[in-house]
Amino acid sequence: MRFALCFAALGALLSSPLSAQDFGERRSLVSGLPLTEDQQAIDPQHLWLDIWVDPASQSIRGKAAYSLAIEGEADVVELELDGLFRVTRVALGKIELPAEGYRHADGLLSIPIEVSRGANGRLDVTIEYEGQPRIAPNAPWDGGFVWTQTPGGEPWIATAIQGEGCDLLFPCIDNAAKEIGRVESTIWVPEASNLYAAGNGSLVDTVVAGDWRGYRWAARQPNTYAIALNIAPYKLIERTHRAPSGQDVPLVFYHLPGDGAPAARLLDELAKYLDWFERRIGPYPFADEKAGIAQTPHLGMEHQTINAYGNEFRVTDEPYDWLLFHEFAHEWFANQMTNRAPADMWLNEAMASYMEALYLRDIAGEDAYRSKLAEYHARIASRVAVAPRDAIDDGAYLGGGGWGTDIYFKGSWVLHTLRGLIGDEALFASLTRLVYATPEPKPGAIAPLLRDTDEFLTILEQESGCELGWFFEAYLRQPALPRLSATRNGQFLDLEWTVPGGLAFPMPIEVAAGGEVRVARFTDNRARIDLGSEDAPYTLDPESRILRALPPPAPSPAPR
């Protein structure tokens, strides 16, 4: 589940480097801002990250040791780091810099490179920092650290930093285009406690150093905001699951004491979800690490291989746990395939939401699928484009503009309509290529990648053989829904699509009349269909396949 406070970046601006100071102190609270020229030239290949977490003072101390590749002209290493932290040490290779040798202001840490670059354009940089990190005002929607207690009164700590970004936890280039090739993180907790620190990737070792106990994790190419802390007196349920792809996937649930039974039930469900996604989309991308769940004090988020789960093990009438399913869907649609820019976030959220509806269809039937889509339809706002070419204003996600809900619910309906237009074969082939960049992904040969809306359009057109630019323009690039007018003319029905800007919209639509279903096909947004008789009743789109603006319901008669 992708939650955010605000997104201010323009997709178009990503190709236009800005000054490092253009955003001031806002930089710490906004993820995905345009890269500076120096940041574009730097590739973070390896990070060794140590974080000491002190529950008593609600503070952390960190050490981030980077191996960077300099791929172009760069005079400065520029990393985002929240201004609430104090930088205590910076070194280039073995050279420790004096305090005046670097600058940390307005959420940006600037380190001049000068002649310290190593052979083959490589550079090692170490940053040590400390402080009380930003507390989440309303996790996970409004992000940061969560410091709370378990029902037993022990520390329970989590991070949820999607919209604000990785710089609330460690120094990083806070942009999806700069995922780190490999992250080896050691999360340290007081040795005297019984706390367990669950992390991304695979557990390499547990070590003790003085008053601290460290949990060493290794993850390849993690989505930067999906690098997370989860600390509690966790108990573990572990098993190995043989997936349809033939992979043996470690399944792990990190749960609070006393919640073992419901956690075991959900781990069984996770195995079912994994099998379904493998058959529908492709191999689980992180089988060499794990499929993990951490019980959290906030609702949830798609932290890579360690999904946050805070749904309190609720049992509902639906035959699945919506939160667990949604977050796990993001292992494919967010962590394996990551949106290139904030304006492409619907590729993550709409996909995950629509997968819920399809999963219900497969396990509970067509009525369950339609019920889920009806639930989504009621929440469509259509006030902001789902995938805008222009700026996403600050506060768009939570500010009531509708973008933050439409990337889930309207986006799901866009996919539902697309499925009806091009068919299952073309849609699922496109989704597989979107996620893996190949029609036949193989376990062990999968690497995360970035995608944008235009790339998805290209893939869909190749797989379906249809020109679909009109579809994307009408549904994704502008906010208003297409409107369909119907005028009776004797036994004929005249239909016309209206789309803002006079856009072409040749969307065929079914019309049920006289016991038959006819398909109206449009030229210049108009169509005529023969109903068979002048008084034949008719129904437009009887299977609700098409996303369109619906007329308001007729007023109820006044009570007598």
mmCIF file with all atom_site columns, N, CA and C in Angstrom, residues 27-28 30-32 35 39 42 44 47 49 64 66 68 77-82 85 104 107-109 127 129 161 164-176 178-180 183 222-225 227:
data_model
loop_
_atom_site.group_PDB
_atom_site.id
_atom_site.type_symbol
_atom_site.label_atom_id
_atom_site.label_alt_id
_atom_site.label_comp_id
_atom_site.label_asym_id
_atom_site.label_entity_id
_atom_site.label_seq_id
_atom_site.pdbx_PDB_ins_code
_atom_site.Cartn_x
_atom_site.Cartn_y
_atom_site.Cartn_z
_atom_site.occupancy
_atom_site.B_iso_or_equiv
_atom_site.pdbx_formal_charge
_atom_site.auth_seq_id
_atom_site.auth_comp_id
_atom_site.auth_asym_id
_atom_site.auth_atom_id
_atom_site.pdbx_PDB_model_num
ATOM 1   N N  . ARG A 1 27  ? 12.758 19.453 0.996   1.00 0.00 ? 27  ARG A N  1
ATOM 2   C CA . ARG A 1 27  ? 13.388 18.248 0.455   1.00 0.00 ? 27  ARG A CA 1
ATOM 3   C C  . ARG A 1 27  ? 13.227 17.053 1.396   1.00 0.00 ? 27  ARG A C  1
ATOM 4   N N  . SER A 1 28  ? 13.274 17.288 2.712   1.00 0.00 ? 28  SER A N  1
ATOM 5   C CA . SER A 1 28  ? 13.196 16.189 3.669   1.00 0.00 ? 28  SER A CA 1
ATOM 6   C C  . SER A 1 28  ? 11.816 15.539 3.690   1.00 0.00 ? 28  SER A C  1
ATOM 7   N N  . VAL A 1 30  ? 9.604  15.351 0.939   1.00 0.00 ? 30  VAL A N  1
ATOM 8   C CA . VAL A 1 30  ? 9.073  14.998 -0.374  1.00 0.00 ? 30  VAL A CA 1
ATOM 9   C C  . VAL A 1 30  ? 10.031 14.034 -1.056  1.00 0.00 ? 30  VAL A C  1
ATOM 10  N N  . SER A 1 31  ? 9.519  12.876 -1.435  1.00 0.00 ? 31  SER A N  1
ATOM 11  C CA . SER A 1 31  ? 10.325 11.881 -2.134  1.00 0.00 ? 31  SER A CA 1
ATOM 12  C C  . SER A 1 31  ? 10.142 12.039 -3.643  1.00 0.00 ? 31  SER A C  1
ATOM 13  N N  . GLY A 1 32  ? 11.159 11.638 -4.394  1.00 0.00 ? 32  GLY A N  1
ATOM 14  C CA . GLY A 1 32  ? 11.056 11.626 -5.844  1.00 0.00 ? 32  GLY A CA 1
ATOM 15  C C  . GLY A 1 32  ? 11.238 12.966 -6.506  1.00 0.00 ? 32  GLY A C  1
ATOM 16  N N  . LEU A 1 35  ? 16.301 14.864 -9.912  1.00 0.00 ? 35  LEU A N  1
ATOM 17  C CA . LEU A 1 35  ? 17.713 14.684 -9.594  1.00 0.00 ? 35  LEU A CA 1
ATOM 18  C C  . LEU A 1 35  ? 18.521 15.905 -10.017 1.00 0.00 ? 35  LEU A C  1
ATOM 19  N N  . GLN A 1 39  ? 23.730 14.252 -8.862  1.00 0.00 ? 39  GLN A N  1
ATOM 20  C CA . GLN A 1 39  ? 23.068 13.003 -8.496  1.00 0.00 ? 39  GLN A CA 1
ATOM 21  C C  . GLN A 1 39  ? 22.873 12.102 -9.706  1.00 0.00 ? 39  GLN A C  1
ATOM 22  N N  . ILE A 1 42  ? 25.789 9.722  -10.358 1.00 0.00 ? 42  ILE A N  1
ATOM 23  C CA . ILE A 1 42  ? 26.218 8.806  -9.295  1.00 0.00 ? 42  ILE A CA 1
ATOM 24  C C  . ILE A 1 42  ? 25.312 7.579  -9.249  1.00 0.00 ? 42  ILE A C  1
ATOM 25  N N  . PRO A 1 44  ? 24.619 4.448  -6.797  1.00 0.00 ? 44  PRO A N  1
ATOM 26  C CA . PRO A 1 44  ? 24.916 3.805  -5.506  1.00 0.00 ? 44  PRO A CA 1
ATOM 27  C C  . PRO A 1 44  ? 24.863 2.281  -5.646  1.00 0.00 ? 44  PRO A C  1
ATOM 28  N N  . LEU A 1 47  ? 25.616 -0.500 -0.199  1.00 0.00 ? 47  LEU A N  1
ATOM 29  C CA . LEU A 1 47  ? 25.486 0.245  1.049   1.00 0.00 ? 47  LEU A CA 1
ATOM 30  C C  . LEU A 1 47  ? 25.605 -0.710 2.223   1.00 0.00 ? 47  LEU A C  1
ATOM 31  N N  . LEU A 1 49  ? 24.895 -0.459 6.005   1.00 0.00 ? 49  LEU A N  1
ATOM 32  C CA . LEU A 1 49  ? 24.146 0.461  6.867   1.00 0.00 ? 49  LEU A CA 1
ATOM 33  C C  . LEU A 1 49  ? 24.015 -0.129 8.266   1.00 0.00 ? 49  LEU A C  1
ATOM 34  N N  . ALA A 1 64  ? 26.387 4.982  7.498   1.00 0.00 ? 64  ALA A N  1
ATOM 35  C CA . ALA A 1 64  ? 26.107 4.562  6.122   1.00 0.00 ? 64  ALA A CA 1
ATOM 36  C C  . ALA A 1 64  ? 27.399 4.595  5.332   1.00 0.00 ? 64  ALA A C  1
ATOM 37  N N  . TYR A 1 66  ? 28.936 3.829  1.755   1.00 0.00 ? 66  TYR A N  1
ATOM 38  C CA . TYR A 1 66  ? 28.553 3.617  0.365   1.00 0.00 ? 66  TYR A CA 1
ATOM 39  C C  . TYR A 1 66  ? 29.745 3.285  -0.505  1.00 0.00 ? 66  TYR A C  1
ATOM 40  N N  . LEU A 1 68  ? 30.155 3.926  -4.381  1.00 0.00 ? 68  LEU A N  1
ATOM 41  C CA . LEU A 1 68  ? 29.487 4.641  -5.455  1.00 0.00 ? 68  LEU A CA 1
ATOM 42  C C  . LEU A 1 68  ? 30.265 4.487  -6.753  1.00 0.00 ? 68  LEU A C  1
ATOM 43  N N  . VAL A 1 77  ? 29.102 14.761 -4.083  1.00 0.00 ? 77  VAL A N  1
ATOM 44  C CA . VAL A 1 77  ? 28.169 13.705 -3.710  1.00 0.00 ? 77  VAL A CA 1
ATOM 45  C C  . VAL A 1 77  ? 27.025 14.370 -2.949  1.00 0.00 ? 77  VAL A C  1
ATOM 46  N N  . GLU A 1 78  ? 25.842 14.285 -3.495  1.00 0.00 ? 78  GLU A N  1
ATOM 47  C CA . GLU A 1 78  ? 24.670 14.900 -2.874  1.00 0.00 ? 78  GLU A CA 1
ATOM 48  C C  . GLU A 1 78  ? 23.704 13.811 -2.433  1.00 0.00 ? 78  GLU A C  1
ATOM 49  N N  . LEU A 1 79  ? 23.479 13.737 -1.127  1.00 0.00 ? 79  LEU A N  1
ATOM 50  C CA . LEU A 1 79  ? 22.569 12.760 -0.551  1.00 0.00 ? 79  LEU A CA 1
ATOM 51  C C  . LEU A 1 79  ? 21.531 13.490 0.303   1.00 0.00 ? 79  LEU A C  1
ATOM 52  N N  . GLU A 1 80  ? 20.291 13.060 0.197   1.00 0.00 ? 80  GLU A N  1
ATOM 53  C CA . GLU A 1 80  ? 19.276 13.604 1.099   1.00 0.00 ? 80  GLU A CA 1
ATOM 54  C C  . GLU A 1 80  ? 19.442 12.982 2.484   1.00 0.00 ? 80  GLU A C  1
ATOM 55  N N  . LEU A 1 81  ? 19.296 13.794 3.514   1.00 0.00 ? 81  LEU A N  1
ATOM 56  C CA . LEU A 1 81  ? 19.283 13.327 4.895   1.00 0.00 ? 81  LEU A CA 1
ATOM 57  C C  . LEU A 1 81  ? 18.483 14.331 5.704   1.00 0.00 ? 81  LEU A C  1
ATOM 58  N N  . ASP A 1 82  ? 17.469 13.853 6.385   1.00 0.00 ? 82  ASP A N  1
ATOM 59  C CA . ASP A 1 82  ? 16.576 14.736 7.119   1.00 0.00 ? 82  ASP A CA 1
ATOM 60  C C  . ASP A 1 82  ? 17.353 15.702 8.010   1.00 0.00 ? 82  ASP A C  1
ATOM 61  N N  . PHE A 1 85  ? 18.517 15.202 11.758  1.00 0.00 ? 85  PHE A N  1
ATOM 62  C CA . PHE A 1 85  ? 19.724 14.473 12.152  1.00 0.00 ? 85  PHE A CA 1
ATOM 63  C C  . PHE A 1 85  ? 20.940 15.405 12.164  1.00 0.00 ? 85  PHE A C  1
ATOM 64  N N  . HIS A 1 104 ? 25.595 20.177 5.423   1.00 0.00 ? 104 HIS A N  1
ATOM 65  C CA . HIS A 1 104 ? 24.303 19.529 5.648   1.00 0.00 ? 104 HIS A CA 1
ATOM 66  C C  . HIS A 1 104 ? 23.298 20.612 6.010   1.00 0.00 ? 104 HIS A C  1
ATOM 67  N N  . GLY A 1 107 ? 18.030 19.554 4.491   1.00 0.00 ? 107 GLY A N  1
ATOM 68  C CA . GLY A 1 107 ? 17.804 18.162 4.132   1.00 0.00 ? 107 GLY A CA 1
ATOM 69  C C  . GLY A 1 107 ? 18.734 17.611 3.081   1.00 0.00 ? 107 GLY A C  1
ATOM 70  N N  . LEU A 1 108 ? 19.780 18.333 2.715   1.00 0.00 ? 108 LEU A N  1
ATOM 71  C CA . LEU A 1 108 ? 20.710 17.866 1.698   1.00 0.00 ? 108 LEU A CA 1
ATOM 72  C C  . LEU A 1 108 ? 22.120 17.847 2.261   1.00 0.00 ? 108 LEU A C  1
ATOM 73  N N  . LEU A 1 109 ? 22.798 16.709 2.122   1.00 0.00 ? 109 LEU A N  1
ATOM 74  C CA . LEU A 1 109 ? 24.190 16.556 2.530   1.00 0.00 ? 109 LEU A CA 1
ATOM 75  C C  . LEU A 1 109 ? 25.062 16.638 1.277   1.00 0.00 ? 109 LEU A C  1
ATOM 76  N N  . ILE A 1 127 ? 29.184 8.071  6.078   1.00 0.00 ? 127 ILE A N  1
ATOM 77  C CA . ILE A 1 127 ? 28.505 9.139  6.823   1.00 0.00 ? 127 ILE A CA 1
ATOM 78  C C  . ILE A 1 127 ? 28.013 8.574  8.139   1.00 0.00 ? 127 ILE A C  1
ATOM 79  N N  . TYR A 1 129 ? 25.757 9.696  11.595  1.00 0.00 ? 129 TYR A N  1
ATOM 80  C CA . TYR A 1 129 ? 24.760 10.695 11.956  1.00 0.00 ? 129 TYR A CA 1
ATOM 81  C C  . TYR A 1 129 ? 23.984 10.218 13.183  1.00 0.00 ? 129 TYR A C  1
ATOM 82  N N  . ILE A 1 161 ? 7.763  5.341  5.464   1.00 0.00 ? 161 ILE A N  1
ATOM 83  C CA . ILE A 1 161 ? 8.397  6.565  4.947   1.00 0.00 ? 161 ILE A CA 1
ATOM 84  C C  . ILE A 1 161 ? 8.239  6.701  3.439   1.00 0.00 ? 161 ILE A C  1
ATOM 85  N N  . GLU A 1 164 ? 7.644  10.535 2.111   1.00 0.00 ? 164 GLU A N  1
ATOM 86  C CA . GLU A 1 164 ? 8.718  11.383 2.612   1.00 0.00 ? 164 GLU A CA 1
ATOM 87  C C  . GLU A 1 164 ? 10.084 10.867 2.200   1.00 0.00 ? 164 GLU A C  1
ATOM 88  N N  . GLY A 1 165 ? 10.250 9.554  2.120   1.00 0.00 ? 165 GLY A N  1
ATOM 89  C CA . GLY A 1 165 ? 11.441 8.987  1.533   1.00 0.00 ? 165 GLY A CA 1
ATOM 90  C C  . GLY A 1 165 ? 12.466 8.458  2.509   1.00 0.00 ? 165 GLY A C  1
ATOM 91  N N  . CYS A 1 166 ? 13.471 7.778  1.928   1.00 0.00 ? 166 CYS A N  1
ATOM 92  C CA . CYS A 1 166 ? 14.489 7.069  2.690   1.00 0.00 ? 166 CYS A CA 1
ATOM 93  C C  . CYS A 1 166 ? 15.334 7.992  3.557   1.00 0.00 ? 166 CYS A C  1
ATOM 94  N N  . ASP A 1 167 ? 15.362 9.285  3.235   1.00 0.00 ? 167 ASP A N  1
ATOM 95  C CA . ASP A 1 167 ? 16.214 10.214 3.997   1.00 0.00 ? 167 ASP A CA 1
ATOM 96  C C  . ASP A 1 167 ? 15.705 10.455 5.411   1.00 0.00 ? 167 ASP A C  1
ATOM 97  N N  . LEU A 1 168 ? 14.506 9.982  5.743   1.00 0.00 ? 168 LEU A N  1
ATOM 98  C CA . LEU A 1 168 ? 14.044 10.033 7.125   1.00 0.00 ? 168 LEU A CA 1
ATOM 99  C C  . LEU A 1 168 ? 14.674 8.931  7.968   1.00 0.00 ? 168 LEU A C  1
ATOM 100 N N  . LEU A 1 169 ? 15.375 7.993  7.311   1.00 0.00 ? 169 LEU A N  1
ATOM 101 C CA . LEU A 1 169 ? 16.003 6.876  8.001   1.00 0.00 ? 169 LEU A CA 1
ATOM 102 C C  . LEU A 1 169 ? 17.523 6.849  7.818   1.00 0.00 ? 169 LEU A C  1
ATOM 103 N N  . PHE A 1 170 ? 18.000 7.177  6.617   1.00 0.00 ? 170 PHE A N  1
ATOM 104 C CA . PHE A 1 170 ? 19.441 7.129  6.347   1.00 0.00 ? 170 PHE A CA 1
ATOM 105 C C  . PHE A 1 170 ? 19.748 8.032  5.161   1.00 0.00 ? 170 PHE A C  1
ATOM 106 N N  . PRO A 1 171 ? 21.005 8.447  4.980   1.00 0.00 ? 171 PRO A N  1
ATOM 107 C CA . PRO A 1 171 ? 21.360 9.284  3.832   1.00 0.00 ? 171 PRO A CA 1
ATOM 108 C C  . PRO A 1 171 ? 21.248 8.494  2.536   1.00 0.00 ? 171 PRO A C  1
ATOM 109 N N  . CYS A 1 172 ? 20.586 9.086  1.540   1.00 0.00 ? 172 CYS A N  1
ATOM 110 C CA . CYS A 1 172 ? 20.325 8.365  0.298   1.00 0.00 ? 172 CYS A CA 1
ATOM 111 C C  . CYS A 1 172 ? 20.040 9.374  -0.803  1.00 0.00 ? 172 CYS A C  1
ATOM 112 N N  . ILE A 1 173 ? 20.044 8.902  -2.054  1.00 0.00 ? 173 ILE A N  1
ATOM 113 C CA . ILE A 1 173 ? 19.487 9.676  -3.147  1.00 0.00 ? 173 ILE A CA 1
ATOM 114 C C  . ILE A 1 173 ? 18.024 9.271  -3.218  1.00 0.00 ? 173 ILE A C  1
ATOM 115 N N  . ASP A 1 174 ? 17.154 10.165 -2.786  1.00 0.00 ? 174 ASP A N  1
ATOM 116 C CA . ASP A 1 174 ? 15.758 9.824  -2.551  1.00 0.00 ? 174 ASP A CA 1
ATOM 117 C C  . ASP A 1 174 ? 14.951 9.906  -3.838  1.00 0.00 ? 174 ASP A C  1
ATOM 118 N N  . ASN A 1 175 ? 15.255 8.974  -4.749  1.00 0.00 ? 175 ASN A N  1
ATOM 119 C CA . ASN A 1 175 ? 14.587 8.938  -6.041  1.00 0.00 ? 175 ASN A CA 1
ATOM 120 C C  . ASN A 1 175 ? 14.613 7.499  -6.528  1.00 0.00 ? 175 ASN A C  1
ATOM 121 N N  . ALA A 1 176 ? 13.490 7.033  -7.074  1.00 0.00 ? 176 ALA A N  1
ATOM 122 C CA . ALA A 1 176 ? 13.388 5.634  -7.501  1.00 0.00 ? 176 ALA A CA 1
ATOM 123 C C  . ALA A 1 176 ? 14.441 5.260  -8.532  1.00 0.00 ? 176 ALA A C  1
ATOM 124 N N  . LYS A 1 178 ? 17.435 5.774  -8.425  1.00 0.00 ? 178 LYS A N  1
ATOM 125 C CA . LYS A 1 178 ? 18.724 5.527  -7.790  1.00 0.00 ? 178 LYS A CA 1
ATOM 126 C C  . LYS A 1 178 ? 18.617 4.447  -6.718  1.00 0.00 ? 178 LYS A C  1
ATOM 127 N N  . GLU A 1 179 ? 17.920 3.363  -7.036  1.00 0.00 ? 179 GLU A N  1
ATOM 128 C CA . GLU A 1 179 ? 17.919 2.220  -6.131  1.00 0.00 ? 179 GLU A CA 1
ATOM 129 C C  . GLU A 1 179 ? 19.348 1.720  -5.927  1.00 0.00 ? 179 GLU A C  1
ATOM 130 N N  . ILE A 1 180 ? 19.618 1.231  -4.731  1.00 0.00 ? 180 ILE A N  1
ATOM 131 C CA . ILE A 1 180 ? 20.959 0.776  -4.365  1.00 0.00 ? 180 ILE A CA 1
ATOM 132 C C  . ILE A 1 180 ? 21.096 -0.688 -4.773  1.00 0.00 ? 180 ILE A C  1
ATOM 133 N N  . VAL A 1 183 ? 22.082 -3.798 -0.377  1.00 0.00 ? 183 VAL A N  1
ATOM 134 C CA . VAL A 1 183 ? 22.084 -3.166 0.941   1.00 0.00 ? 183 VAL A CA 1
ATOM 135 C C  . VAL A 1 183 ? 22.321 -4.243 1.994   1.00 0.00 ? 183 VAL A C  1
ATOM 136 N N  . PRO A 1 222 ? 16.857 -3.121 -3.166  1.00 0.00 ? 222 PRO A N  1
ATOM 137 C CA . PRO A 1 222 ? 15.564 -2.815 -2.553  1.00 0.00 ? 222 PRO A CA 1
ATOM 138 C C  . PRO A 1 222 ? 15.037 -1.451 -2.990  1.00 0.00 ? 222 PRO A C  1
ATOM 139 N N  . ASN A 1 223 ? 13.744 -1.373 -3.150  1.00 0.00 ? 223 ASN A N  1
ATOM 140 C CA . ASN A 1 223 ? 13.070 -0.095 -3.348  1.00 0.00 ? 223 ASN A CA 1
ATOM 141 C C  . ASN A 1 223 ? 13.413 0.783  -2.143  1.00 0.00 ? 223 ASN A C  1
ATOM 142 N N  . THR A 1 224 ? 13.918 2.003  -2.362  1.00 0.00 ? 224 THR A N  1
ATOM 143 C CA . THR A 1 224 ? 14.533 2.751  -1.260  1.00 0.00 ? 224 THR A CA 1
ATOM 144 C C  . THR A 1 224 ? 13.567 3.056  -0.129  1.00 0.00 ? 224 THR A C  1
ATOM 145 N N  . TYR A 1 225 ? 12.323 3.446  -0.446  1.00 0.00 ? 225 TYR A N  1
ATOM 146 C CA . TYR A 1 225 ? 11.398 3.736  0.643   1.00 0.00 ? 225 TYR A CA 1
ATOM 147 C C  . TYR A 1 225 ? 10.914 2.460  1.324   1.00 0.00 ? 225 TYR A C  1
ATOM 148 N N  . ILE A 1 227 ? 12.882 0.143  2.408   1.00 0.00 ? 227 ILE A N  1
ATOM 149 C CA . ILE A 1 227 ? 13.841 -0.264 3.429   1.00 0.00 ? 227 ILE A CA 1
ATOM 150 C C  . ILE A 1 227 ? 13.267 0.175  4.774   1.00 0.00 ? 227 ILE A C  1
#
